[in-house]
Each structure stands twice: as structure tokens, then as C-alpha cells.
mmCIF file of C-alpha atoms and ligand atoms in Angstrom:
data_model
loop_
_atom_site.group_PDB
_atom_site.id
_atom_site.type_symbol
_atom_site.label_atom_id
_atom_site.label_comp_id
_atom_site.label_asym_id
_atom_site.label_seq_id
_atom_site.Cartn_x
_atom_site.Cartn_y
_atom_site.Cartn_z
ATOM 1 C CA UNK A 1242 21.299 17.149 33.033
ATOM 2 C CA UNK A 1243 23.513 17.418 30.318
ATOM 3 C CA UNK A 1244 25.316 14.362 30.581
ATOM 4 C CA UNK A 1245 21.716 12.832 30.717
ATOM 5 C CA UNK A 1246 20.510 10.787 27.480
ATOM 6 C CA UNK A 1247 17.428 12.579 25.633
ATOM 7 C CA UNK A 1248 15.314 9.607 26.835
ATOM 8 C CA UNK A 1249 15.822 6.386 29.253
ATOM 9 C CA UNK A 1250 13.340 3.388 29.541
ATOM 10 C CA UNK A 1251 14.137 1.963 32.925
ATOM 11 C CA UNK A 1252 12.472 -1.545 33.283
ATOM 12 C CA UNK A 1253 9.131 -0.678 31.836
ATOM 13 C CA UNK A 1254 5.719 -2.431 32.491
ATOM 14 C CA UNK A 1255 3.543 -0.643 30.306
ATOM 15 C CA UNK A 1256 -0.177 -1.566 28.909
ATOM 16 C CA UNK A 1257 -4.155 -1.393 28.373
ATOM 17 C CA UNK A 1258 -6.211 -1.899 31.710
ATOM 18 C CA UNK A 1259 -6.020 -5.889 31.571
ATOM 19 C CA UNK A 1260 -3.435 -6.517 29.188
ATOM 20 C CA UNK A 1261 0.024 -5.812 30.128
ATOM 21 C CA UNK A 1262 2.094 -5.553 26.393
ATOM 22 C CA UNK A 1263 5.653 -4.600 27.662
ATOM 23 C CA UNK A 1264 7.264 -6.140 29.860
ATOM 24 C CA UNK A 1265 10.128 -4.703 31.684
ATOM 25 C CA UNK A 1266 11.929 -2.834 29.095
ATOM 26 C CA UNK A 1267 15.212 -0.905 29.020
ATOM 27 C CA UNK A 1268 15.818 1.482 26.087
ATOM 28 C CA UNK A 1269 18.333 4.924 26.014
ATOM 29 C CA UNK A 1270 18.518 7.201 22.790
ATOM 30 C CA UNK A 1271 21.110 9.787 23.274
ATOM 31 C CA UNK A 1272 20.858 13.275 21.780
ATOM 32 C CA UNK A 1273 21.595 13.071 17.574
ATOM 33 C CA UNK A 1274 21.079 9.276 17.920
ATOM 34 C CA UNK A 1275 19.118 7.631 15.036
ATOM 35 C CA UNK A 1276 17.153 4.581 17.515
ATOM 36 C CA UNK A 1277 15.641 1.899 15.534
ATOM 37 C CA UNK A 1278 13.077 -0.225 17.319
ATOM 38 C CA UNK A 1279 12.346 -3.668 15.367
ATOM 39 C CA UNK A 1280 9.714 -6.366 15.852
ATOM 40 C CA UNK A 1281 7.022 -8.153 14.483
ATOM 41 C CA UNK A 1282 2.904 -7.293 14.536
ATOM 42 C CA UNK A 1283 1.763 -6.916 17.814
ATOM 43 C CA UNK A 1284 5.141 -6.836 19.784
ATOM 44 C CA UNK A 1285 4.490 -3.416 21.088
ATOM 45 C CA UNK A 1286 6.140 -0.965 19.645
ATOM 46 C CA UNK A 1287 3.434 1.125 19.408
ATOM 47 C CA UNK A 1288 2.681 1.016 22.692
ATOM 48 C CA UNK A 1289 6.104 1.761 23.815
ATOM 49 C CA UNK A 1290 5.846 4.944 21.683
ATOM 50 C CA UNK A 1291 2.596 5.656 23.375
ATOM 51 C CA UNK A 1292 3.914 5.117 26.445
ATOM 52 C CA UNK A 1293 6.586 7.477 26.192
ATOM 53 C CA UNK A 1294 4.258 10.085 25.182
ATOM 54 C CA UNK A 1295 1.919 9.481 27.919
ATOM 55 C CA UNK A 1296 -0.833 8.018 26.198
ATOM 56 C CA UNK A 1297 -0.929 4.849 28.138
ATOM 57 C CA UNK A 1298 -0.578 4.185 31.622
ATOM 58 C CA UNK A 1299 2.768 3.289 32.890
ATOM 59 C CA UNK A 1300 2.749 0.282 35.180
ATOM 60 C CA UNK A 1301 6.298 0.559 36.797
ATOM 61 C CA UNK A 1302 9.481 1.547 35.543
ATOM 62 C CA UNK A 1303 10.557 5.046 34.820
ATOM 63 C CA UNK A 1304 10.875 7.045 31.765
ATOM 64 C CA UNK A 1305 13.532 9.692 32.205
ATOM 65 C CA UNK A 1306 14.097 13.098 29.368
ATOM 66 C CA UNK A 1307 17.253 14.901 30.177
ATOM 67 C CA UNK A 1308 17.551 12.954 33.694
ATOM 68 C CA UNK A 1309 13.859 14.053 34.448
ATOM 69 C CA UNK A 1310 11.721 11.398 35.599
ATOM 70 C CA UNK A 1311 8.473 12.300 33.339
ATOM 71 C CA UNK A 1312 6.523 8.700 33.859
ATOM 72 C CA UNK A 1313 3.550 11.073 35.690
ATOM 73 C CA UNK A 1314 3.322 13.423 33.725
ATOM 74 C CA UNK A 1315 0.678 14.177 31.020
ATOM 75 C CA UNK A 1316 1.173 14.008 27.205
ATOM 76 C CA UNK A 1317 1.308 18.111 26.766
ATOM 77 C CA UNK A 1318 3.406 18.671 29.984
ATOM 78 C CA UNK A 1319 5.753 16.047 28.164
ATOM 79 C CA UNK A 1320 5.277 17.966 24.701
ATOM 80 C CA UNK A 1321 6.618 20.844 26.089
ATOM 81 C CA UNK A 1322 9.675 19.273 27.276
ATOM 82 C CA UNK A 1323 10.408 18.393 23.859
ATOM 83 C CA UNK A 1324 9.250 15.616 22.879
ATOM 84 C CA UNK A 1325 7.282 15.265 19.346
ATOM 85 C CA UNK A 1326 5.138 12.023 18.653
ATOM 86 C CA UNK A 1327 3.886 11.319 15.347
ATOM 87 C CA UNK A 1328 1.342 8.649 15.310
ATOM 88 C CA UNK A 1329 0.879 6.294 12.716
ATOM 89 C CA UNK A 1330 -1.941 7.703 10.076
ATOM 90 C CA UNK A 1331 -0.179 11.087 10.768
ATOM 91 C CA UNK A 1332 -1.183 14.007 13.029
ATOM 92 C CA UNK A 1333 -2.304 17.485 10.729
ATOM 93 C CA UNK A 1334 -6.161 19.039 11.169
ATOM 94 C CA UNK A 1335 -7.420 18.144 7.550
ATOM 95 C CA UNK A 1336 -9.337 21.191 7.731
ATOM 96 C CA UNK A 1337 -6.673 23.936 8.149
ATOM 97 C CA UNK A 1338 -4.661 24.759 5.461
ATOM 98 C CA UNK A 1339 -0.703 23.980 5.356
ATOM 99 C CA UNK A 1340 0.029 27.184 6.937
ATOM 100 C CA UNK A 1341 -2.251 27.335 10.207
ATOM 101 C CA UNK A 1342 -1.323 23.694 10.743
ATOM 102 C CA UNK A 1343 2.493 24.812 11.156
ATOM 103 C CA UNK A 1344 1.536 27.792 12.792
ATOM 104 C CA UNK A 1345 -0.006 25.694 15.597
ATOM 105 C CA UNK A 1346 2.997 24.035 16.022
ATOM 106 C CA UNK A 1347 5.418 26.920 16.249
ATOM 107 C CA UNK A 1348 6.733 27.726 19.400
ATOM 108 C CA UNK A 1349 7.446 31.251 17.667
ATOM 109 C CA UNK A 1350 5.316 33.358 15.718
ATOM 110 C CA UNK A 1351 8.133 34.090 13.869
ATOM 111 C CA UNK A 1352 7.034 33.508 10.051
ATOM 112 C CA UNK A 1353 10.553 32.979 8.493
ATOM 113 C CA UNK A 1354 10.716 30.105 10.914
ATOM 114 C CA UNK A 1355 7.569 28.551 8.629
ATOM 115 C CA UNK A 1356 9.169 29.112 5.460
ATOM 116 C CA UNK A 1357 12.379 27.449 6.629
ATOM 117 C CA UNK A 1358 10.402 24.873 8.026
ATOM 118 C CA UNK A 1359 8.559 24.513 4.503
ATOM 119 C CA UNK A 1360 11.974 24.581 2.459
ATOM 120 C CA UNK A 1361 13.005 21.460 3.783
ATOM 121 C CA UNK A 1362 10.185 19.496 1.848
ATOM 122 C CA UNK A 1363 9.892 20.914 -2.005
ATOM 123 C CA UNK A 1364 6.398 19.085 -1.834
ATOM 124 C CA UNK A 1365 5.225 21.501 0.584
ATOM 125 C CA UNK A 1366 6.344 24.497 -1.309
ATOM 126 C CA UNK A 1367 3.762 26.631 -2.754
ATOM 127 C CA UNK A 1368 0.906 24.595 -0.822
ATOM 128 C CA UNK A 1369 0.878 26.797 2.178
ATOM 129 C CA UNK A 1370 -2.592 27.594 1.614
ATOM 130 C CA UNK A 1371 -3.987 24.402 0.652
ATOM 131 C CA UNK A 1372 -6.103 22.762 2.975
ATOM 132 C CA UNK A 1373 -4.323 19.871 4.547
ATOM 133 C CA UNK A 1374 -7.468 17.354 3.838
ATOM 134 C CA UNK A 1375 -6.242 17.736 -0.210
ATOM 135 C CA UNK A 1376 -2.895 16.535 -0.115
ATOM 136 C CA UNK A 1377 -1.525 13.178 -0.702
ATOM 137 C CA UNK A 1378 -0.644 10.913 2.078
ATOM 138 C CA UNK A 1379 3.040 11.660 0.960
ATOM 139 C CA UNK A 1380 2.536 15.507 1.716
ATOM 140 C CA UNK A 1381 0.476 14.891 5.003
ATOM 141 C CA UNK A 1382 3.515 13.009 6.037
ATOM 142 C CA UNK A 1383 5.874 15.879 5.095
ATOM 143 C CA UNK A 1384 3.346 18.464 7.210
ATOM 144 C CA UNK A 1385 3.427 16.461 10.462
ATOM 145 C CA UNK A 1386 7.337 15.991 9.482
ATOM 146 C CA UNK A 1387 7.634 20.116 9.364
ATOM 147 C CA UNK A 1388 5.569 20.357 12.247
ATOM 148 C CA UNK A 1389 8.267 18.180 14.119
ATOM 149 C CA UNK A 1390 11.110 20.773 13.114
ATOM 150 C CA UNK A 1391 8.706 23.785 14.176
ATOM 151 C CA UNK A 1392 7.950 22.726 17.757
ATOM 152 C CA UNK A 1393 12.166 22.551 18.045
ATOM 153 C CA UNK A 1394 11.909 18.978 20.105
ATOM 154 C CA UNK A 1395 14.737 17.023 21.798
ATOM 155 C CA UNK A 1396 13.155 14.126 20.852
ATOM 156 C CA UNK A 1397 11.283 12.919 17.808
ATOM 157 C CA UNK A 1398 9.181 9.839 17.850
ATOM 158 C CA UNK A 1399 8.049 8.739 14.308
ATOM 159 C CA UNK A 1400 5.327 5.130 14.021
ATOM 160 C CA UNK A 1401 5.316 4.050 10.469
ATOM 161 C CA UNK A 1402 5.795 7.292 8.554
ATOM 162 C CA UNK A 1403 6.570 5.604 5.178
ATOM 163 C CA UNK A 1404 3.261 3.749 5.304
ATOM 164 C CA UNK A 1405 1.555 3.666 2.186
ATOM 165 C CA UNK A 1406 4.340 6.540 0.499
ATOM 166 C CA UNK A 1407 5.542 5.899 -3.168
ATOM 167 C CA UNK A 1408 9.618 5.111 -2.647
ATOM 168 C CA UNK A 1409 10.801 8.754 -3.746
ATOM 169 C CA UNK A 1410 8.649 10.768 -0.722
ATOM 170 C CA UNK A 1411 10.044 7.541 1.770
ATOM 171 C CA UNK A 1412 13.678 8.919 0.775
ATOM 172 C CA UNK A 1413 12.314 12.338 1.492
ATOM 173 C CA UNK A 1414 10.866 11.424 5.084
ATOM 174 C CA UNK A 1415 14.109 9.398 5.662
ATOM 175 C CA UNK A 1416 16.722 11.983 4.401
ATOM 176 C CA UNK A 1417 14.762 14.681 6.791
ATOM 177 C CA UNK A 1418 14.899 12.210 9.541
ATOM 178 C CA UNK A 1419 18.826 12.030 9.120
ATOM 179 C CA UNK A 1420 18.718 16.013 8.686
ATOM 180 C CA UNK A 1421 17.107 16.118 12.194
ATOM 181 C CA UNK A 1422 19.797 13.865 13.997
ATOM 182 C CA UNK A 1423 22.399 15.986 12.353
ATOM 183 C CA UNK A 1424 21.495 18.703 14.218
ATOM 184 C CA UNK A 1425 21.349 17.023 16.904
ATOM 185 C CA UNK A 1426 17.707 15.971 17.600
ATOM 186 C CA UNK A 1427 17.429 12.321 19.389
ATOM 187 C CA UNK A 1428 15.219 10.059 17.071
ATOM 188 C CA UNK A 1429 13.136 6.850 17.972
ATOM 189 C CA UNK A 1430 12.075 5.902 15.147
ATOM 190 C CA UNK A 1431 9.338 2.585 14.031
ATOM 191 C CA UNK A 1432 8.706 1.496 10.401
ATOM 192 C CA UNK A 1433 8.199 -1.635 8.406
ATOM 193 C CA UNK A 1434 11.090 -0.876 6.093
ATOM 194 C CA UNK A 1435 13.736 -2.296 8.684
ATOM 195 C CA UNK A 1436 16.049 -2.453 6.279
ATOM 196 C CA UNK A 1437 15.763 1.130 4.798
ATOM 197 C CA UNK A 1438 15.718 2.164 8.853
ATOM 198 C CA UNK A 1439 18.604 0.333 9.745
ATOM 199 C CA UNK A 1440 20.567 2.082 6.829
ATOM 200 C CA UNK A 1441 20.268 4.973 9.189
ATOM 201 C CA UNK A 1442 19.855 3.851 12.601
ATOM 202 C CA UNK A 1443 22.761 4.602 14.951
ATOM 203 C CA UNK A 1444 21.428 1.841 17.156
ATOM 204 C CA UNK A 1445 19.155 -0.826 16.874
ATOM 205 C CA UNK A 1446 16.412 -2.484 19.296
ATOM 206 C CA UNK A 1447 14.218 -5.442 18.537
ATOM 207 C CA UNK A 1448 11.130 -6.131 20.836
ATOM 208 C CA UNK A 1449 9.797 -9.570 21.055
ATOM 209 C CA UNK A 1450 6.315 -10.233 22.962
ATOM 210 C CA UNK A 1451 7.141 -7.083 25.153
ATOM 211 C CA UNK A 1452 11.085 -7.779 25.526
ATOM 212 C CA UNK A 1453 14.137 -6.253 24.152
ATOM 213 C CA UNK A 1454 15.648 -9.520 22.394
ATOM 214 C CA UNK A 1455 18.579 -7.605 20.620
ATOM 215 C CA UNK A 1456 20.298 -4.037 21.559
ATOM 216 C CA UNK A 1457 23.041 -3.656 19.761
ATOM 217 C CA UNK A 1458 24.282 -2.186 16.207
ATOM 218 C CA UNK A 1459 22.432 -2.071 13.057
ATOM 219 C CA UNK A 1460 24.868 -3.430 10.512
ATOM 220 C CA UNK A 1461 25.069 -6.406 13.065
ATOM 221 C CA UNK A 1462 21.672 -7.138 12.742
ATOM 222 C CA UNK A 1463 22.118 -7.041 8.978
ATOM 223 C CA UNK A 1464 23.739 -9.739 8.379
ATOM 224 C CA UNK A 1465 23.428 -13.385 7.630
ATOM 225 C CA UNK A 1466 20.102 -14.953 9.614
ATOM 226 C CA UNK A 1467 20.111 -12.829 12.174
ATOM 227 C CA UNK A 1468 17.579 -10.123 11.038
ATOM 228 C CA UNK A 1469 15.039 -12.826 10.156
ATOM 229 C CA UNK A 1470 15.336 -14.499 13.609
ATOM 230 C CA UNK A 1471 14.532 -11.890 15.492
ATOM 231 C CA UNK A 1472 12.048 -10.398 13.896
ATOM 232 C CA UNK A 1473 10.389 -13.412 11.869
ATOM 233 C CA UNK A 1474 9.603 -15.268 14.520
ATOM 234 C CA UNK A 1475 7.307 -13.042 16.245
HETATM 235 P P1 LIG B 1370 2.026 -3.424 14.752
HETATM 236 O O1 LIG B 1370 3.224 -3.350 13.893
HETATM 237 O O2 LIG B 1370 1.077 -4.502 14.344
HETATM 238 O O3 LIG B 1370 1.355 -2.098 15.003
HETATM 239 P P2 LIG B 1370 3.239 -3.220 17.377
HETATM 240 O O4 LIG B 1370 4.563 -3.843 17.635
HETATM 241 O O5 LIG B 1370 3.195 -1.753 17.203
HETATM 242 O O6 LIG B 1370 2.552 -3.958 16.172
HETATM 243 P P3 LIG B 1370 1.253 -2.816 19.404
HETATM 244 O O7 LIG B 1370 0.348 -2.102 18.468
HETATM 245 O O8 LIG B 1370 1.991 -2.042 20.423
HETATM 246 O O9 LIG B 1370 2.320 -3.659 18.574
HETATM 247 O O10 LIG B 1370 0.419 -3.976 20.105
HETATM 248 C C1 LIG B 1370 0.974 -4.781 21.129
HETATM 249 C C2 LIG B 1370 -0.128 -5.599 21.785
HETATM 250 O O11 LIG B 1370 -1.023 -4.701 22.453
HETATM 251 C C3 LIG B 1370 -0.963 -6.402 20.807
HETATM 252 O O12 LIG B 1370 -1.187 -7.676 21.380
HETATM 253 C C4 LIG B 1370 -2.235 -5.625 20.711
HETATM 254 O O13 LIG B 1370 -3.323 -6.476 20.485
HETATM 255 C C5 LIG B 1370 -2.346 -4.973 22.076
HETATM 256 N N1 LIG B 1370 -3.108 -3.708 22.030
HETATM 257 C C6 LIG B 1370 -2.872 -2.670 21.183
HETATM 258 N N2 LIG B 1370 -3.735 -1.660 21.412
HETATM 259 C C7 LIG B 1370 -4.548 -2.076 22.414
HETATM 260 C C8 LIG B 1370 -5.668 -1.507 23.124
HETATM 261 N N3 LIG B 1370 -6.104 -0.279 22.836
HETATM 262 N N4 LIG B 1370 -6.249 -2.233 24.104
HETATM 263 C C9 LIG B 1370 -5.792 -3.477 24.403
HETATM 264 N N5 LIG B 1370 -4.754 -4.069 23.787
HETATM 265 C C10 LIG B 1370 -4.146 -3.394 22.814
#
């Protein structure tokens, strides 16, 4: 419903076959919410990312979008809901140019949409018929980034986008990020530059071997020792 947060993590057991990873977790990111989730190597964020976008098996729990309980429900049945996942190593077909790669992702064949879409990065402009295997890692980031506007999701799920991005496209990908909550998009968003993520996050979760160990506000977890004990020590 409408009340309803864009997503809800209701105790969560989530995993591989013999290895559960998390381990009863809570989580809620409301519509135009900037979520950060924290924790060391191996925690499982990516696999709580994965979960949510029915790539792994949940165990028991329930994930809810808009109120729906979508824990059964296949990855494209939860796509088209409106939820966008970007992996980490990005998601664009190397061997379609700029253009068809957005074009799969628009819900409309409407082609102003893709030049909108485009305007939001300049280092997309005037590559729409490039083939996406020749651009940087930067610009692959910015096409699975338009992509995300195209599809017109609720919810945006980003692992590690500034991986491996020189500093100026990382304040790109993070000022579009910010652009997306603005309107009103719900973001969960997982990167190694907590710092830089927490300078946008509305709200801040740390996972520790499979368990929330701090929900609360970013600037909190900014200060003093705290940041380093939570997420230092594994
Ligand atoms: P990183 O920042 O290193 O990616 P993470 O917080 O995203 O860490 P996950 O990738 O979710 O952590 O990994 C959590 C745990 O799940 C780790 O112990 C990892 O070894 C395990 N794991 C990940 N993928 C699989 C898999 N396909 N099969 C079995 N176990 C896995």
C-alpha cells in the first residue's frame, strides 16, 4: 500500500545450499530514502542484495515491496515490480551498442525517454552507438546507471558501483544516485567508500557475520571510533 515502505526485510535467513550467510535480518528503506548497508568482506551484503532480487533462496523471513510479500517470487516477476539490481562488475551486453542496451531496458519505446536518460551522464553523450564492450569501466557504470532510470524502478539496488572508477566518474555515479532519491526512488545502496556513501545515506545499516550490528543514522556512525568498530572488526 501506500503507507507501505518500498522494501521490508522481516527476520531474514538467507544463503547457498549448506551455508546459511544471513541470519535473521531486519532492514526497511522507505521511498526517496538513501539506505547504506556497511560491513566488512564476507559479511553478506551481497547476498542480502541477491536475496532481495531473488537470486538466492530465501530460508525464512519475508521480503515485502509496497506491503507485497515477494520472498517467492522470481527475479523478473520482482523486476517488474520495480525493483533494479545492479551487480557488482556491472550489468550491460558488451556487444550491443549504448543505444540497444537502453532500449532493452525501457519500459517505453519512447526515444526521447533515451536521450533524457543519456543527458544525465555527459560521458554517455554522443556514444549511443558505440558498442558497450569499448567503453571504460567508468562509462559501463554510467550505462547500467541509465538503464536504472529507464526501467522507472521503485527501488534501486547498487553493489560496489565505484569499483575501480577514477574519483571524478565516482562523484558522477554518486550525484545520480542522490538525483534518483530526489525524485523519489528508494535506494539500497553497497560500496567500499563508506565514507563517501554515508555523505549521502539517509540511513545507515552495518552487517556483521549475517547480523544488523548498527541501524541508525549516518553522521552517528561518523564519528569518533565508532565507524571503525563496527566495521573493522569483521
Ligand atoms: P564482499 O565485500 O567481500 O563482497 P559481502 O559482505 O558482500 O563481502 P558476501 O559476498 O555476501 O559478503 O559473502 C558472505 C558469505 O557468503 C561469505 O562467507 C562467502 O564466502 C559466502 N558466499 C558467497 N557466495 C557464495 C556462494 N556462491 N556459495 C557459497 N557461499 C558463498
Amino acid at each position: 500500500g501506500a503507507a507501505s515502505p518500498v522494501l521490508a526485510l522481516h527476520d531474514v535467513r538467507a544463503g547457498y545450499d549448506e551455508t546459511t550467510v544471513l541470519h535473521g535480518v531486519c532492514l526497511t528503506v522507505p521511498k526517496g530514502a538513501v539506505v547504506a548497508l556497511l560491513g566488512a568482506n564476507g559479511a553478506g551484503k551481497s547476498t542480502l542484495l541477491r536475496t532481495v532480487g531473488g537470486l538466492n533462496r530465501l530460508k525464512s523471513g519475508r521480503i515485502e515491496m509496497l506491503g507485497e510479500d515477494v520472498g517467492a517470487l522470481a527475479a523478473h516477476q520482482r523486476v517488474r515490480r520495480g525493483l533494479c539490481y545492479i551487480p557488482e562488475g556491472h550489468a550491460v551486453f558488451r556487444g550491443l551498442t549504448v543505444r540497444e542496451n537502453l532500449r532493452l531496458q525501457a519500459r517505453t519505446r519512447d526515444a526521447t525517454a533515451i536521450d533524457r536518460a543519456v543527458e544525465a551522464f555527459p560521458s554517455l553523450s554522443g556514444r549511443l552507438d558505440q558498442t558497450a564492450g569499448t567503453l571504460s569501466g567508468g562509462q559501463q557504470q554510467m550505462l547500467a546507471m541509465a538503464q536504472a532510470l529507464l526501467g522507472e524502478p521503485a527501488l534501486v539496488m547498487v553493489d560496489e558501483a565505484s569499483l575501480g572508477l577514477a574519483p571524478v566518474i565516482v562523484d558522477e555515479v554518486f550525484a545520480f544516485l542522490e538525483s534518483l532519491a530526489e525524485r523519489g526512488v528508494a535506494l539500497l545502496v553497497v560500496d567500499q567508500f563508506a565514507q563517501r556513501v554515508l555523505q549521502i545515506a539517509t540511513h545507515a545499516y552495518v552487517l556483521r557475520r549475517g547480523e544488523i550490528a548498527y541501524d541508525g543514522e549516518p553522521a552517528e556512525l561518523l564519528k569518533g571510533d565508532i565507524f571503525e568498530s563496527y566495521i573493522g572488526s569483521g
